[in-house]
CSV table of C-alpha atoms in Angstrom, one decimal:
chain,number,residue,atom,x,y,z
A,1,UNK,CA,-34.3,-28.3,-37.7
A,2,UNK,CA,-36.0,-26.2,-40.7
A,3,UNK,CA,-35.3,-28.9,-43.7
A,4,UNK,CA,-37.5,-29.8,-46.8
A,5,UNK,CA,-40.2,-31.9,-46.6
A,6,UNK,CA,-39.2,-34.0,-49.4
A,7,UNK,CA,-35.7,-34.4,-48.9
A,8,UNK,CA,-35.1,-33.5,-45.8
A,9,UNK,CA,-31.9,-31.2,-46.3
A,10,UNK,CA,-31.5,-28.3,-43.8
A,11,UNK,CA,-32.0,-24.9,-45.4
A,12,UNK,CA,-29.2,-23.3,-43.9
A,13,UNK,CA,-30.1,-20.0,-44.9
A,14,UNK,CA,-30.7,-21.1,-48.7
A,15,UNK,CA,-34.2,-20.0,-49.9
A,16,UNK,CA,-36.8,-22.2,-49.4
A,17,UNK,CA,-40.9,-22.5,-50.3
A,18,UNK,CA,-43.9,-23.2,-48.6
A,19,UNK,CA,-47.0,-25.3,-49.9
A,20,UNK,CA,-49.7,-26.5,-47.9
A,21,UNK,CA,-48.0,-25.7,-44.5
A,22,UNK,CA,-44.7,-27.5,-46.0
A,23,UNK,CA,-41.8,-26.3,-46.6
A,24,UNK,CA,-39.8,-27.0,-49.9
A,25,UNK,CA,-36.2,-26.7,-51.3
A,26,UNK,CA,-36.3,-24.7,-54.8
A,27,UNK,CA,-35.4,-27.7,-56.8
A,28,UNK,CA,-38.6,-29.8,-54.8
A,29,UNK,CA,-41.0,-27.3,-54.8
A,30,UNK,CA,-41.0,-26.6,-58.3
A,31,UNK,CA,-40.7,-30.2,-58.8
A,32,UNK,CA,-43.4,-31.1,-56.7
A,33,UNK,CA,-45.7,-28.2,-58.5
A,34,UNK,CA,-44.9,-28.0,-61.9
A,35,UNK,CA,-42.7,-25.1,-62.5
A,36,UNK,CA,-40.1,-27.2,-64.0
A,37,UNK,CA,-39.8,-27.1,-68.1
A,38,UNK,CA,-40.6,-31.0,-69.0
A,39,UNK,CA,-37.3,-30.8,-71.7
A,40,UNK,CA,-34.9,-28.8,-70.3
A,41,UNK,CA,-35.7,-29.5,-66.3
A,42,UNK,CA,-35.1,-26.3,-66.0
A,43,UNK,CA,-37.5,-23.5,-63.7
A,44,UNK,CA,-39.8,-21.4,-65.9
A,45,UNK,CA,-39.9,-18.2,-64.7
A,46,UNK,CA,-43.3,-17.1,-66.3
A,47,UNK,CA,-41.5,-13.9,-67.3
A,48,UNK,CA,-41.1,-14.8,-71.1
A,49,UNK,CA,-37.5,-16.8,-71.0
């Protein structure tokens, strides 16, 4: 099965990202690297928002 390596949920067909030869859920990955805004938890997108 093609799941995330930190949570282990199936992708099913959702989008996923890879680090290191991992793959990641969104919500882990961005976790995991630091794309996540420290007050709002929310992803920054890097395209001004």
């Amino acid at each position: 099965h093609f799941v995330c390596a930190k949570c282990e949920k199936p992708f099913y067909g959702h989008r996923h990202y890879e680090k290191r030869g991992l793959a990641y859920c969104e919500t882990h990955y961005h976790q995991l690297f630091g794309n996540l805004c420290f007050v709002c938890n929310q992803v920054i997108s890097g395209d001004g928002e």
